[in-house]
Short mmCIF file of C-alpha atoms and ligand atoms in Angstrom, two decimals:
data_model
loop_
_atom_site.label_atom_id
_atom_site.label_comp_id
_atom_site.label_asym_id
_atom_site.label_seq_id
_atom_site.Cartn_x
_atom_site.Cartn_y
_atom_site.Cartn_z
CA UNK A 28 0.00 0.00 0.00
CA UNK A 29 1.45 3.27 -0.91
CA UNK A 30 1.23 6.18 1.25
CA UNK A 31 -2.20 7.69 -0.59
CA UNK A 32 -4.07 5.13 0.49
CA UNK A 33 -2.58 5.47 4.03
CA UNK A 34 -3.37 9.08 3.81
CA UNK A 35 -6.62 8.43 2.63
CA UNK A 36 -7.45 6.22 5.67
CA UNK A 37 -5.79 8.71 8.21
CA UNK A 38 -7.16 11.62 6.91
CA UNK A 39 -11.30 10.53 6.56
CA UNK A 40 -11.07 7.11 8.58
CA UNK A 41 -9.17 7.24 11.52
CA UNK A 42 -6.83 4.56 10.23
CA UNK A 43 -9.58 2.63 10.81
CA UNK A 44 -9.93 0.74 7.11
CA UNK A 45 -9.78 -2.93 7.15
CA UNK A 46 -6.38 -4.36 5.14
CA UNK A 47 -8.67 -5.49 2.69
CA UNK A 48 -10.31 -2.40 2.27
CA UNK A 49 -7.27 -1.03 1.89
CA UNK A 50 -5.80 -3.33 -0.67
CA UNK A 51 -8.96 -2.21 -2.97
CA UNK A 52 -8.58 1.12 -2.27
CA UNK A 53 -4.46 0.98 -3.29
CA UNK A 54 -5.72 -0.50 -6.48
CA UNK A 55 -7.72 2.64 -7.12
CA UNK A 56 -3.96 5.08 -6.73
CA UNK A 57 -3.01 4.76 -10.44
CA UNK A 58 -6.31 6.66 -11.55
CA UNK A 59 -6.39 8.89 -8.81
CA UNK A 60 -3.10 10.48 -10.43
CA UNK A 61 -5.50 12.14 -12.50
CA UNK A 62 -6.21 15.01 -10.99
CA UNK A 63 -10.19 14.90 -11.13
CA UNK A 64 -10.58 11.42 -10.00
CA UNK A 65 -8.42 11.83 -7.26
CA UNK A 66 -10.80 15.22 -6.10
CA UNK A 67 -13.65 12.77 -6.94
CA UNK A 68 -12.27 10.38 -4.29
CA UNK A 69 -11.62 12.41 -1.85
CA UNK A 70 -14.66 14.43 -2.24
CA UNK A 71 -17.14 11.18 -1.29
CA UNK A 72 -15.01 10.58 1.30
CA UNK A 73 -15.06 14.01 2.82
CA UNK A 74 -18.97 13.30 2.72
CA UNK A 75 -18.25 10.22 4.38
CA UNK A 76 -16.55 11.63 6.90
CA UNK A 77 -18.90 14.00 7.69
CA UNK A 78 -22.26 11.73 7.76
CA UNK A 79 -19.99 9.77 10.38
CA UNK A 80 -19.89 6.81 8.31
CA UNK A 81 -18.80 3.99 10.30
CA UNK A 82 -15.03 2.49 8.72
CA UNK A 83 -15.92 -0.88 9.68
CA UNK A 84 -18.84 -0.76 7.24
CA UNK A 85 -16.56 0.22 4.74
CA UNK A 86 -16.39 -2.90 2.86
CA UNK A 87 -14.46 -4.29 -0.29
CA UNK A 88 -17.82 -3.77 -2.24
CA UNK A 89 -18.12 -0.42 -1.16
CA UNK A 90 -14.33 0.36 -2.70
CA UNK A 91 -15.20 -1.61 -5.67
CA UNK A 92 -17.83 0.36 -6.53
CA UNK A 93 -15.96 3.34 -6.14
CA UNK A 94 -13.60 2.20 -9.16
CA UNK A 95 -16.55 1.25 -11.02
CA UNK A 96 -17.37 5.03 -11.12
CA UNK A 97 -14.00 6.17 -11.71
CA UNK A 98 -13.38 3.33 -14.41
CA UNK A 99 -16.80 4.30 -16.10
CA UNK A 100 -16.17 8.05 -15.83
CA UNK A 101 -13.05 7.91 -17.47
CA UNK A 102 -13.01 4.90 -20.00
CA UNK A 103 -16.29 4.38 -21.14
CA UNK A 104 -18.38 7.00 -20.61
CA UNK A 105 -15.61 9.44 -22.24
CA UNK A 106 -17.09 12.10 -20.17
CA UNK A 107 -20.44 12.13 -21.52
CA UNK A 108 -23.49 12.11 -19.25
CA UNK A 109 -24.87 8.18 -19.31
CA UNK A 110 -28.50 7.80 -20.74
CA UNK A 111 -28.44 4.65 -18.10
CA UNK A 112 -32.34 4.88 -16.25
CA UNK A 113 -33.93 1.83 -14.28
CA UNK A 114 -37.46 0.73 -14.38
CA UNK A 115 -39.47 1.40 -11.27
CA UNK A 116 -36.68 4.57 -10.24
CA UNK A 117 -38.98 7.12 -9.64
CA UNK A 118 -42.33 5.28 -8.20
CA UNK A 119 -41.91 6.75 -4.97
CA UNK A 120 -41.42 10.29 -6.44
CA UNK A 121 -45.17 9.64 -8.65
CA UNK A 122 -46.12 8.70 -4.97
CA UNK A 123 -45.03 11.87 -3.68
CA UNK A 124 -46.63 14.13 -6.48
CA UNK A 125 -50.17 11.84 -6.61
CA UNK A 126 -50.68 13.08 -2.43
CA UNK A 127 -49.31 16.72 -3.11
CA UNK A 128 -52.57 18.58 -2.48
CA UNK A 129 -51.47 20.98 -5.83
CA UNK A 130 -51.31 18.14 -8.01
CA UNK A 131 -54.10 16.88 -7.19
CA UNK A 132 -56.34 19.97 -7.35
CA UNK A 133 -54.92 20.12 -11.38
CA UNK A 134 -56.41 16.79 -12.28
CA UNK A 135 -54.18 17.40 -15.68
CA UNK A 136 -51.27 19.55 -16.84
CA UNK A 137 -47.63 19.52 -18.49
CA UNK A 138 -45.26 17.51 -17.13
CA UNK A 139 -41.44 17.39 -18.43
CA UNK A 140 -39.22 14.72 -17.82
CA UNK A 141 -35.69 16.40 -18.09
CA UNK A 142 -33.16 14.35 -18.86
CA UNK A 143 -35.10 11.63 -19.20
CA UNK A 144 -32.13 8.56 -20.73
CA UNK A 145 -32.91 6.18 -22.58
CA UNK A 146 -34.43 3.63 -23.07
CA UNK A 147 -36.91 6.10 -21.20
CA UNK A 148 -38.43 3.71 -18.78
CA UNK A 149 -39.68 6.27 -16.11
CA UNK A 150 -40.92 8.35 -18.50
CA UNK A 151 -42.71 5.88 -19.70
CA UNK A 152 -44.37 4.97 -16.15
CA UNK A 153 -45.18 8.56 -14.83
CA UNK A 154 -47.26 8.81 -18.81
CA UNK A 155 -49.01 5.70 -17.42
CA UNK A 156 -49.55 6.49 -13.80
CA UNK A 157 -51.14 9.48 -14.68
CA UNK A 158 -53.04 9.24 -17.61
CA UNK A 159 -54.75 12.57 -17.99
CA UNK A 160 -51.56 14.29 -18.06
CA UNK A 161 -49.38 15.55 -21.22
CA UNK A 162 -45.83 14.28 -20.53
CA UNK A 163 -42.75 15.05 -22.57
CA UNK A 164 -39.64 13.87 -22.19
CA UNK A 165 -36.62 15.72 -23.17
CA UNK A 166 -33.18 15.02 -23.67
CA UNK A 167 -30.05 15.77 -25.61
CA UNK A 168 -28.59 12.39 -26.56
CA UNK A 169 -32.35 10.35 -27.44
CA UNK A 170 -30.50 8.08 -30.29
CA UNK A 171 -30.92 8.01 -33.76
CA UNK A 172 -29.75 3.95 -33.96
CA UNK A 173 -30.17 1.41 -31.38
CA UNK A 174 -28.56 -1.87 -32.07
CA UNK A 175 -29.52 -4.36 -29.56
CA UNK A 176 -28.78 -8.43 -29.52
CA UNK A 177 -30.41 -11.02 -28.31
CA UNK A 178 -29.22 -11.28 -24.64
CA UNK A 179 -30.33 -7.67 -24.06
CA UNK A 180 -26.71 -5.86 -24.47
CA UNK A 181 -27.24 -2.44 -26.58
CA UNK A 182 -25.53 0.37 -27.87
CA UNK A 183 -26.67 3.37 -29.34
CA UNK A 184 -25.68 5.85 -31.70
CA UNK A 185 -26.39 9.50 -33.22
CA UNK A 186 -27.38 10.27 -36.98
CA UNK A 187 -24.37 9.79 -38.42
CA UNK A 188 -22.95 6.56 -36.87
CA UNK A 189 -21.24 7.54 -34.21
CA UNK A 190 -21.48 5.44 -31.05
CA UNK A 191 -23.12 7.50 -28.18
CA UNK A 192 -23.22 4.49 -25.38
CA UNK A 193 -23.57 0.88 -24.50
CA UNK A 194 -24.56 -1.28 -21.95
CA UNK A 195 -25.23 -4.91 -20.95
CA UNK A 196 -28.65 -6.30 -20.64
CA UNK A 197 -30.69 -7.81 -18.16
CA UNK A 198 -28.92 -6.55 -14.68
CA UNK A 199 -25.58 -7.09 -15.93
CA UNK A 200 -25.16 -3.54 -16.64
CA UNK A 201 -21.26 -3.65 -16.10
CA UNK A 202 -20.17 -6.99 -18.38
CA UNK A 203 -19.69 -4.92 -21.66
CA UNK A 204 -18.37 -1.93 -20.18
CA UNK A 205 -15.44 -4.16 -18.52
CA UNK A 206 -13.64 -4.21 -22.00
CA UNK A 207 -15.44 -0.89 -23.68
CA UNK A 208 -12.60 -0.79 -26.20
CA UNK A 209 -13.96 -4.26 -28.13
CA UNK A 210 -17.12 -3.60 -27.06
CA UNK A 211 -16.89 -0.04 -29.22
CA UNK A 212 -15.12 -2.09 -32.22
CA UNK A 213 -18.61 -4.78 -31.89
CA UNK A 214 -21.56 -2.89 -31.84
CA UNK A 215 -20.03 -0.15 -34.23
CA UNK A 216 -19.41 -3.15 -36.97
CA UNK A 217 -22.95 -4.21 -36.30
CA UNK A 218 -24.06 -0.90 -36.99
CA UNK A 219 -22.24 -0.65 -40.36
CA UNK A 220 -23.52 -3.90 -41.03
CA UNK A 221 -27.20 -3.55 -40.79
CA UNK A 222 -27.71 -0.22 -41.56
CA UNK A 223 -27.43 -0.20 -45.13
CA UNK A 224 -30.33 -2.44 -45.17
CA UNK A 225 -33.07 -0.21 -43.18
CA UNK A 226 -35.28 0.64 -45.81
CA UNK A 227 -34.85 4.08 -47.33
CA UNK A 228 -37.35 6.39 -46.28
CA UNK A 229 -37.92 9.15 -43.93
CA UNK A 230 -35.02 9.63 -41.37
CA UNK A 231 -37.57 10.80 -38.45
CA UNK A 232 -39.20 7.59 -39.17
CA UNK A 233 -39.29 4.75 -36.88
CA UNK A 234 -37.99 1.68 -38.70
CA UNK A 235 -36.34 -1.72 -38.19
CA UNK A 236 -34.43 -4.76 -39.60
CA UNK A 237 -32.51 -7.70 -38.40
CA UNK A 238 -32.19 -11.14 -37.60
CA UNK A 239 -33.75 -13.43 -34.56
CA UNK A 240 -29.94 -12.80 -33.12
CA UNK A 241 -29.65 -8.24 -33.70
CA UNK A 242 -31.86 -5.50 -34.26
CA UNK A 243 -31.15 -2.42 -35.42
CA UNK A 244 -33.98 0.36 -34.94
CA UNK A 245 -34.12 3.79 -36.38
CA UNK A 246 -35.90 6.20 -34.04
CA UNK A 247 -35.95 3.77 -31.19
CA UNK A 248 -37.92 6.33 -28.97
CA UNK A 249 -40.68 6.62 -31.26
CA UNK A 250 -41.73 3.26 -29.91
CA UNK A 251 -42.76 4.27 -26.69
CA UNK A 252 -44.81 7.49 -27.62
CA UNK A 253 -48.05 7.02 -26.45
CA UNK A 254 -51.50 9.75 -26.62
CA UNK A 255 -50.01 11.59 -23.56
CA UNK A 256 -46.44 10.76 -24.42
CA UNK A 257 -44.23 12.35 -26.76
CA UNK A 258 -40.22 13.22 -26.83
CA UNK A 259 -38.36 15.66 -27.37
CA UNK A 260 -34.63 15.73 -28.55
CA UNK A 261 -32.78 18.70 -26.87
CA UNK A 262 -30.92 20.27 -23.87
CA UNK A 263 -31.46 22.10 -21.05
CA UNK A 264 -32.25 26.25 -21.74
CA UNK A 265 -32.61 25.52 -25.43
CA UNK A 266 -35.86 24.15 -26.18
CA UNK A 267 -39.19 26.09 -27.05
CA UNK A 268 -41.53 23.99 -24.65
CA UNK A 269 -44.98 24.95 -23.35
CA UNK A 270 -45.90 26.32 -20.33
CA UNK A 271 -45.71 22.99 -17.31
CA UNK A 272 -46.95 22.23 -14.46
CA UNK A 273 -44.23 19.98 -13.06
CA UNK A 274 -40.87 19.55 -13.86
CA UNK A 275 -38.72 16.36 -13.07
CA UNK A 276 -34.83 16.54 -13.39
CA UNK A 277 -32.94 13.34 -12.17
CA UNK A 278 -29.82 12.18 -11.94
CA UNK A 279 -28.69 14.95 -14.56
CA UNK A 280 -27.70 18.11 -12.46
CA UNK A 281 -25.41 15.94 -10.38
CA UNK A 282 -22.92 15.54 -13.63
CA UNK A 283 -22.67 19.31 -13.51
CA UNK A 284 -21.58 22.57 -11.67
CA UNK A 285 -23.15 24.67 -9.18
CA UNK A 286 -23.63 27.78 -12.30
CA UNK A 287 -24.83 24.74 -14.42
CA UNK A 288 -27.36 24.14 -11.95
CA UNK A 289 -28.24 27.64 -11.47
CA UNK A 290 -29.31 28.31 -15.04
CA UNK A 291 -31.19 25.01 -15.12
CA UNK A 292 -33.44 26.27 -12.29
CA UNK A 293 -34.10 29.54 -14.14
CA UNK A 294 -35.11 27.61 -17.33
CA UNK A 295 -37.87 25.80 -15.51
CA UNK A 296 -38.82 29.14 -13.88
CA UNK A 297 -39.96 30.15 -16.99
CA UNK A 298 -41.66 26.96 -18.13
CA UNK A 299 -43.29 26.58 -14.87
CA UNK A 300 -46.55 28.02 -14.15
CA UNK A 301 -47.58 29.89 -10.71
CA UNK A 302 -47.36 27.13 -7.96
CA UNK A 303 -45.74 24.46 -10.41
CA UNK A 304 -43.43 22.09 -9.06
CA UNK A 305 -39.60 20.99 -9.91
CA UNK A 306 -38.14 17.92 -8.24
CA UNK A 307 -34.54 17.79 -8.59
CA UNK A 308 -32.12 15.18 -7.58
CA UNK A 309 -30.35 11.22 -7.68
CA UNK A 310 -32.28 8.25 -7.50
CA UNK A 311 -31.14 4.52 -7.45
CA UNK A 312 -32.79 2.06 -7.57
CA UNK A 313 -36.59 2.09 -6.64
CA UNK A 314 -35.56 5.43 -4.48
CA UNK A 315 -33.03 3.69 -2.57
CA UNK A 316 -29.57 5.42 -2.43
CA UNK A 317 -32.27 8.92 -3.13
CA UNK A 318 -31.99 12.39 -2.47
CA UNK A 319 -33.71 15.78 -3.86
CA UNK A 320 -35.09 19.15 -3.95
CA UNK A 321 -38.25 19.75 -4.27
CA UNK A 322 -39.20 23.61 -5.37
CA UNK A 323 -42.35 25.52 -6.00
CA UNK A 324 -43.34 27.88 -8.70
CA UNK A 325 -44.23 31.57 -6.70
CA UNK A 326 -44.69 33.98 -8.99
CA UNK A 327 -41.88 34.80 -10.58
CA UNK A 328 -39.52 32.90 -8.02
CA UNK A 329 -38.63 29.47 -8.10
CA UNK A 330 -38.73 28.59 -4.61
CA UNK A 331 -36.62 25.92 -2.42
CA UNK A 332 -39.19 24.41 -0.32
CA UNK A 333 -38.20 20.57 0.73
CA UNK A 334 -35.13 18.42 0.93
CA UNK A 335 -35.60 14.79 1.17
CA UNK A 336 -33.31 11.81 1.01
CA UNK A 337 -34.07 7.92 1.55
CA UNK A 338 -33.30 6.57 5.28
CA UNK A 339 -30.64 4.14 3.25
CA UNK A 340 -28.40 6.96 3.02
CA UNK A 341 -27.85 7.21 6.71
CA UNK A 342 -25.39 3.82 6.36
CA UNK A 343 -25.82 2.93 2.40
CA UNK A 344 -24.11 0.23 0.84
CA UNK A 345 -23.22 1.35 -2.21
CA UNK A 346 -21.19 5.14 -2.37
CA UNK A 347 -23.86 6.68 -4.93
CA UNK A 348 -24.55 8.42 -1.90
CA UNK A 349 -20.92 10.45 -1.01
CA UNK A 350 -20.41 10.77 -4.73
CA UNK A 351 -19.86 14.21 -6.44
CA UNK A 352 -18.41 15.36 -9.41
CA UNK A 353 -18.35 19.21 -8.25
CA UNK A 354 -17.27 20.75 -5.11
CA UNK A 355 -20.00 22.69 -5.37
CA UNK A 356 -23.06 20.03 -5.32
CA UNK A 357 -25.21 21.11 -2.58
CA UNK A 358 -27.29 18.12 -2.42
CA UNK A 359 -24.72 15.64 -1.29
CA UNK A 360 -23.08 18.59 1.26
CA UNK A 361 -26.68 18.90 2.82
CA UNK A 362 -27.36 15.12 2.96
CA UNK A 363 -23.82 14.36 4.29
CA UNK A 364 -24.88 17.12 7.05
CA UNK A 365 -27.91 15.89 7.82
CA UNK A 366 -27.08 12.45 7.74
CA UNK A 367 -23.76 13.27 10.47
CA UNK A 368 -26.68 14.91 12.68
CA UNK A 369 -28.78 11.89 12.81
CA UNK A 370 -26.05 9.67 12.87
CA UNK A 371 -24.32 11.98 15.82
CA UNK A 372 -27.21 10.41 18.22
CA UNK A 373 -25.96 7.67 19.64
CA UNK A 374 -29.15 5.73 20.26
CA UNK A 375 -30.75 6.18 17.06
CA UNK A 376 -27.52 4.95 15.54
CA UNK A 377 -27.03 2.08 17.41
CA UNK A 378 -30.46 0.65 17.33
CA UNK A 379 -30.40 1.57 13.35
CA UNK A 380 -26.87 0.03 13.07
CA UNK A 381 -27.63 -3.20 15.23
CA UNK A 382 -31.46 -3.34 13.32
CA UNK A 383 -29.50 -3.22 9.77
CA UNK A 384 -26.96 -5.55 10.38
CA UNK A 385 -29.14 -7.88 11.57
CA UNK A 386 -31.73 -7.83 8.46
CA UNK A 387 -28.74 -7.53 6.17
CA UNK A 388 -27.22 -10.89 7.43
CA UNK A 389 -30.91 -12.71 7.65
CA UNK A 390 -31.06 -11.40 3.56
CA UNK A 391 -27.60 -13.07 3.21
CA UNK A 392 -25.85 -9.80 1.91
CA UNK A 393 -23.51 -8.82 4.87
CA UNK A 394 -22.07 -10.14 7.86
CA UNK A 395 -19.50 -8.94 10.39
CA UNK A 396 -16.50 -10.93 10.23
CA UNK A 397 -13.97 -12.16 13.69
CA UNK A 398 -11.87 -8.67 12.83
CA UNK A 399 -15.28 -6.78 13.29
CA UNK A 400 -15.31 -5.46 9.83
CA UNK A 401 -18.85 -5.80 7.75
CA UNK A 402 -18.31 -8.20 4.78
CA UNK A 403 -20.27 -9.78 1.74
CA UNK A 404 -21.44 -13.18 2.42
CA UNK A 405 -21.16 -15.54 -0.62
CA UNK A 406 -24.02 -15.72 -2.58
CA UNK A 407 -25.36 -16.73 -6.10
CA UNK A 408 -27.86 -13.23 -5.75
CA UNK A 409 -27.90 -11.15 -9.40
CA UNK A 410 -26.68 -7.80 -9.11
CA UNK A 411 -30.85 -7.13 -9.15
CA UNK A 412 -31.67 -10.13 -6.28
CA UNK A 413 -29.32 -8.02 -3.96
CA UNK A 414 -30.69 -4.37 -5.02
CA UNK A 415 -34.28 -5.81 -4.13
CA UNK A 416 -33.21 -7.17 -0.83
CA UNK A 417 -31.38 -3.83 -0.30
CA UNK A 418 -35.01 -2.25 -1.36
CA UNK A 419 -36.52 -4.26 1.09
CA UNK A 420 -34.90 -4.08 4.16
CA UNK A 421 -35.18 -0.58 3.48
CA UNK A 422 -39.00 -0.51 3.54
CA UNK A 423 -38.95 -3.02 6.21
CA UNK A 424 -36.94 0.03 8.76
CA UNK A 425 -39.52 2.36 7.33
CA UNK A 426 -41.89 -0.16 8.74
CA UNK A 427 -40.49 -0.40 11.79
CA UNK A 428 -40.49 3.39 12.54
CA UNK A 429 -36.48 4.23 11.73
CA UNK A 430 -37.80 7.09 9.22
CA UNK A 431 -39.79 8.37 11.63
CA UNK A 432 -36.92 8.56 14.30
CA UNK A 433 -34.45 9.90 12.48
CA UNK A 434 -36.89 12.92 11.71
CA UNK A 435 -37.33 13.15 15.17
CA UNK A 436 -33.42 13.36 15.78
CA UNK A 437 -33.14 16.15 13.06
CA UNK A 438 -36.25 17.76 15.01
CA UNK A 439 -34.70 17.78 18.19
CA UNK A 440 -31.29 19.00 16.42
CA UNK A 441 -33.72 22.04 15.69
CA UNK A 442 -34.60 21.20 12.02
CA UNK A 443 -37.96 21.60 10.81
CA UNK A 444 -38.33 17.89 9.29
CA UNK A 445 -41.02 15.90 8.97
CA UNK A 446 -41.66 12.24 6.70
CA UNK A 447 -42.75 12.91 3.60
CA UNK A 448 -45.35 10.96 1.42
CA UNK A 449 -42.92 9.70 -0.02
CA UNK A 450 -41.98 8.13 2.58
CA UNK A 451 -38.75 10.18 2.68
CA UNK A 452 -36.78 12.05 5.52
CA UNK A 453 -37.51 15.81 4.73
CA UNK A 454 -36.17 18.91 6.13
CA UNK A 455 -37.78 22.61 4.93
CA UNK A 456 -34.61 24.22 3.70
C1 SAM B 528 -28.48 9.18 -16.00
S1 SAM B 528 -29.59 9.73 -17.21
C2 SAM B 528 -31.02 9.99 -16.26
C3 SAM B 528 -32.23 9.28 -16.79
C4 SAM B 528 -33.49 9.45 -15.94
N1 SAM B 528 -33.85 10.83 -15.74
C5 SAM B 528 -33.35 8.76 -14.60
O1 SAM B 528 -33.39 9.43 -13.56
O2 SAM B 528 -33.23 7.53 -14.57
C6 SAM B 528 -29.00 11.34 -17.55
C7 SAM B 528 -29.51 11.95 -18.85
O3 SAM B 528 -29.26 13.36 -18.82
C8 SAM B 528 -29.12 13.76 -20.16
N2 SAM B 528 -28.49 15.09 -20.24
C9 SAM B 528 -27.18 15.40 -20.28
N3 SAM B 528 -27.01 16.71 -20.42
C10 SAM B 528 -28.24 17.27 -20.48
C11 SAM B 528 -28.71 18.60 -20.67
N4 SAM B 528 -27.87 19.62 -20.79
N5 SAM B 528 -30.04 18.78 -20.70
C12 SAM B 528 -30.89 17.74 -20.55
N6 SAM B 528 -30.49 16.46 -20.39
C13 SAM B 528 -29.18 16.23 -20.36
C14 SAM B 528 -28.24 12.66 -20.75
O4 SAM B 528 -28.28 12.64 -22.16
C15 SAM B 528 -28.80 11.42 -20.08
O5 SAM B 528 -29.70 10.74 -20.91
#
């Protein structure tokens, strides 16, 4: 181990780390010489640190995932903001909006989904949950090509050929991305191969060809426009849109700066009408690993009126949560503060702690090992089986009343916090 990993551990863990830990972390040194994935390091674990994340639940997992990021960042991703979505993301926030006593006094409206990836899967449930409402869903990089094969891996790709993205199918998400640079050279020769036998017609068409093996689809987003659904290929600020009545951004502002941000909140102050709502934030899976902003249309102001984050975040799993590209990303600075208030109680964290280690174990995720450190437990679980569990055990605290006590540790910190219908830990900002 070389002496950034030791200063890592010194300097946000009290040299607490496990060795293993440790060894994952040391493999991590040779792309932290860049200079913004070493900042991107240290950031989440500054946010660590602060949220008083425990270092014996820093596991191997936990540091994996970290170079996962930093691998995808740099390698695959080529900087690019990933069109990656998940079905069932945002249920909880259609929760939240279906009991928000504006919404439903406008039994119908606009409502823009910004940013919305592709393929647009929570678009495509908020247009179904509510049915009487117009929604459009916007975003820069909706793909002229897909070309996807038979066990579910994809790529897509802009008007003139160019590979935008890929991804592996069915919950294995990371397989292709493991090699990107023959994963690149495959899809792009499947693309030159097909493509010259779409039939000719319009471009803006939706089309298809292939074989029972790869299909290659013109317009692929085309397919999921429905009466009340329609997209809309464009950025942030530079779209003529009408007049809505709620806006969702998620898991888009994260990938950019605080000024970034800024002018993103003053576009939808001009789309939104009076007492509109924008929710802003990250979401994982199923609103695990979530946190947001939830602001209201007053007049001419665009109004901060709610934070809200998940009760996973106060000891996740998985480092979505400490992650930041920007110094500047007020979200995960407000969670991590929030999250080191709650966590500062020593009751409420060690009946949380003891509760979640014990339903983590009974799942067959995590045990503590004879050195005290948390660590996987073998498993055959998909990358999904173990998200689920994760989903449930998180429901099954909400059940037994940990949302509700950590709002009343933030209360008695002197926060003005409350559960949300989402089921959420809130705080008025
Ligand atoms: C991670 S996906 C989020 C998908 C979906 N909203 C979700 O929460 O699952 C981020 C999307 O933001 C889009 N994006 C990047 N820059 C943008 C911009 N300036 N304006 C709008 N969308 C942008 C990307 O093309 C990408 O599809």
């Amino acid at each position: 181990m070389s002496g950034l990993t030791e200063k890592w551990n010194e300097t946000y863990f009290n040299g607490r780390l496990s060795p293993a830990v440790l060894s994952q972390l040391a493999t991590l040194e040779q792309s932290a010489r860049h200079p913004e994935v070493r900042a991107f390091l240290e950031r989440a674990f500054c946010h660590m640190q602060r949220a008083r994340f425990p270092a014996t639940a820093f596991t191997v997992e936990l540091a994996t995932q970290f170079g996962h990021v930093v691998q995808m960042v740099q390698d695959a991703w080529q900087g690019t903001v990933p069109p990656f979505t998940l079905e069932g993301r945002h249920h909880k926030l259609d929760n939240y909006l279906e009991s928000h006593p504006w919404f439903q006094a406008n039994p119908s409206g606009t409502f823009l989904d910004v940013g919305c990836g592709f393929p647009p899967l929570t678009t495509v449930a908020t247009a179904g949950r509510f049915p009487n409402w117009q929604v459009i869903g916007i975003d820069p990089a909706l793909p002229h090509y897909l070309v996807q094969e038979e066990h579910g891996d994809y790529a897509l790709f802009d008007e003139n050929g160019a590979l935008q993205y890929f991804q592996g199918g069915h919950g294995r998400a990371l397989a292709v991305w493991r090699d990107p640079v023959s994963a690149r050279e495959h899809f792009t020769d499947l693309w030159r191969h097909w493509r010259p036998q779409l039939a000719a017609g319009s471009p803006e068409a939706a089309a298809s060809v292939g074989n029972g093996r790869v299909r290659l689809v013109q317009n692929p987003v085309r397919h999921y426009e429905r009466s009340n659904l329609v997209f809309r290929h464009g950025r942030i600020g530079a779209l003529a849109l009408p007049a809505s009545h709620v806006i969702r951004c998620f898991n888009v502002l994260f990938y950019f700066d605080g000024p970034f941000r800024q002018q993103a909140l003053a576009w939808f102050a001009s789309l939104l009408v009076d007492g509109g709502l924008a929710l802003c934030g990250v979401n994982g899976f199923h609103s695990t690993r979530c946190r947001y902003t939830v602001y209201r249309q007053q007049g001419a102001d665009l109004v901060e009126t709610e934070f809200a984050f998940s009760l996973d975040n106060v000891r996740p799993l998985g480092g979505i949560s400490w992650s930041a590209f920007h110094d500047d990303d007020e979200e995960v600075s407000r969670l991590a503060a929030l999250v080191g208030v709650i966590r500062s109680n020593a009751s409420f964290q060690h009946d949380f702690d003891a509760r979640l280690d014990v339903l983590l174990t009974e799942a067959g995720l995590f045990h503590y090992g004879h050195d005290g450190y948390l660590r996987e437990m073998p498993t055959a679980m998909t990358p999904s089986e173990r998200e689920k569990h994760q989903y449930d055990i998180g429901e099954q605290l909400d059940q037994e009343g940990y949302t509700t006590a950590a709002v009343a540790v933030l209360q008695q910190a002197g926060h003005q916090a409350w559960r949300n219908s989402a089921g959420h830990i809130a705080v008025r900002i």
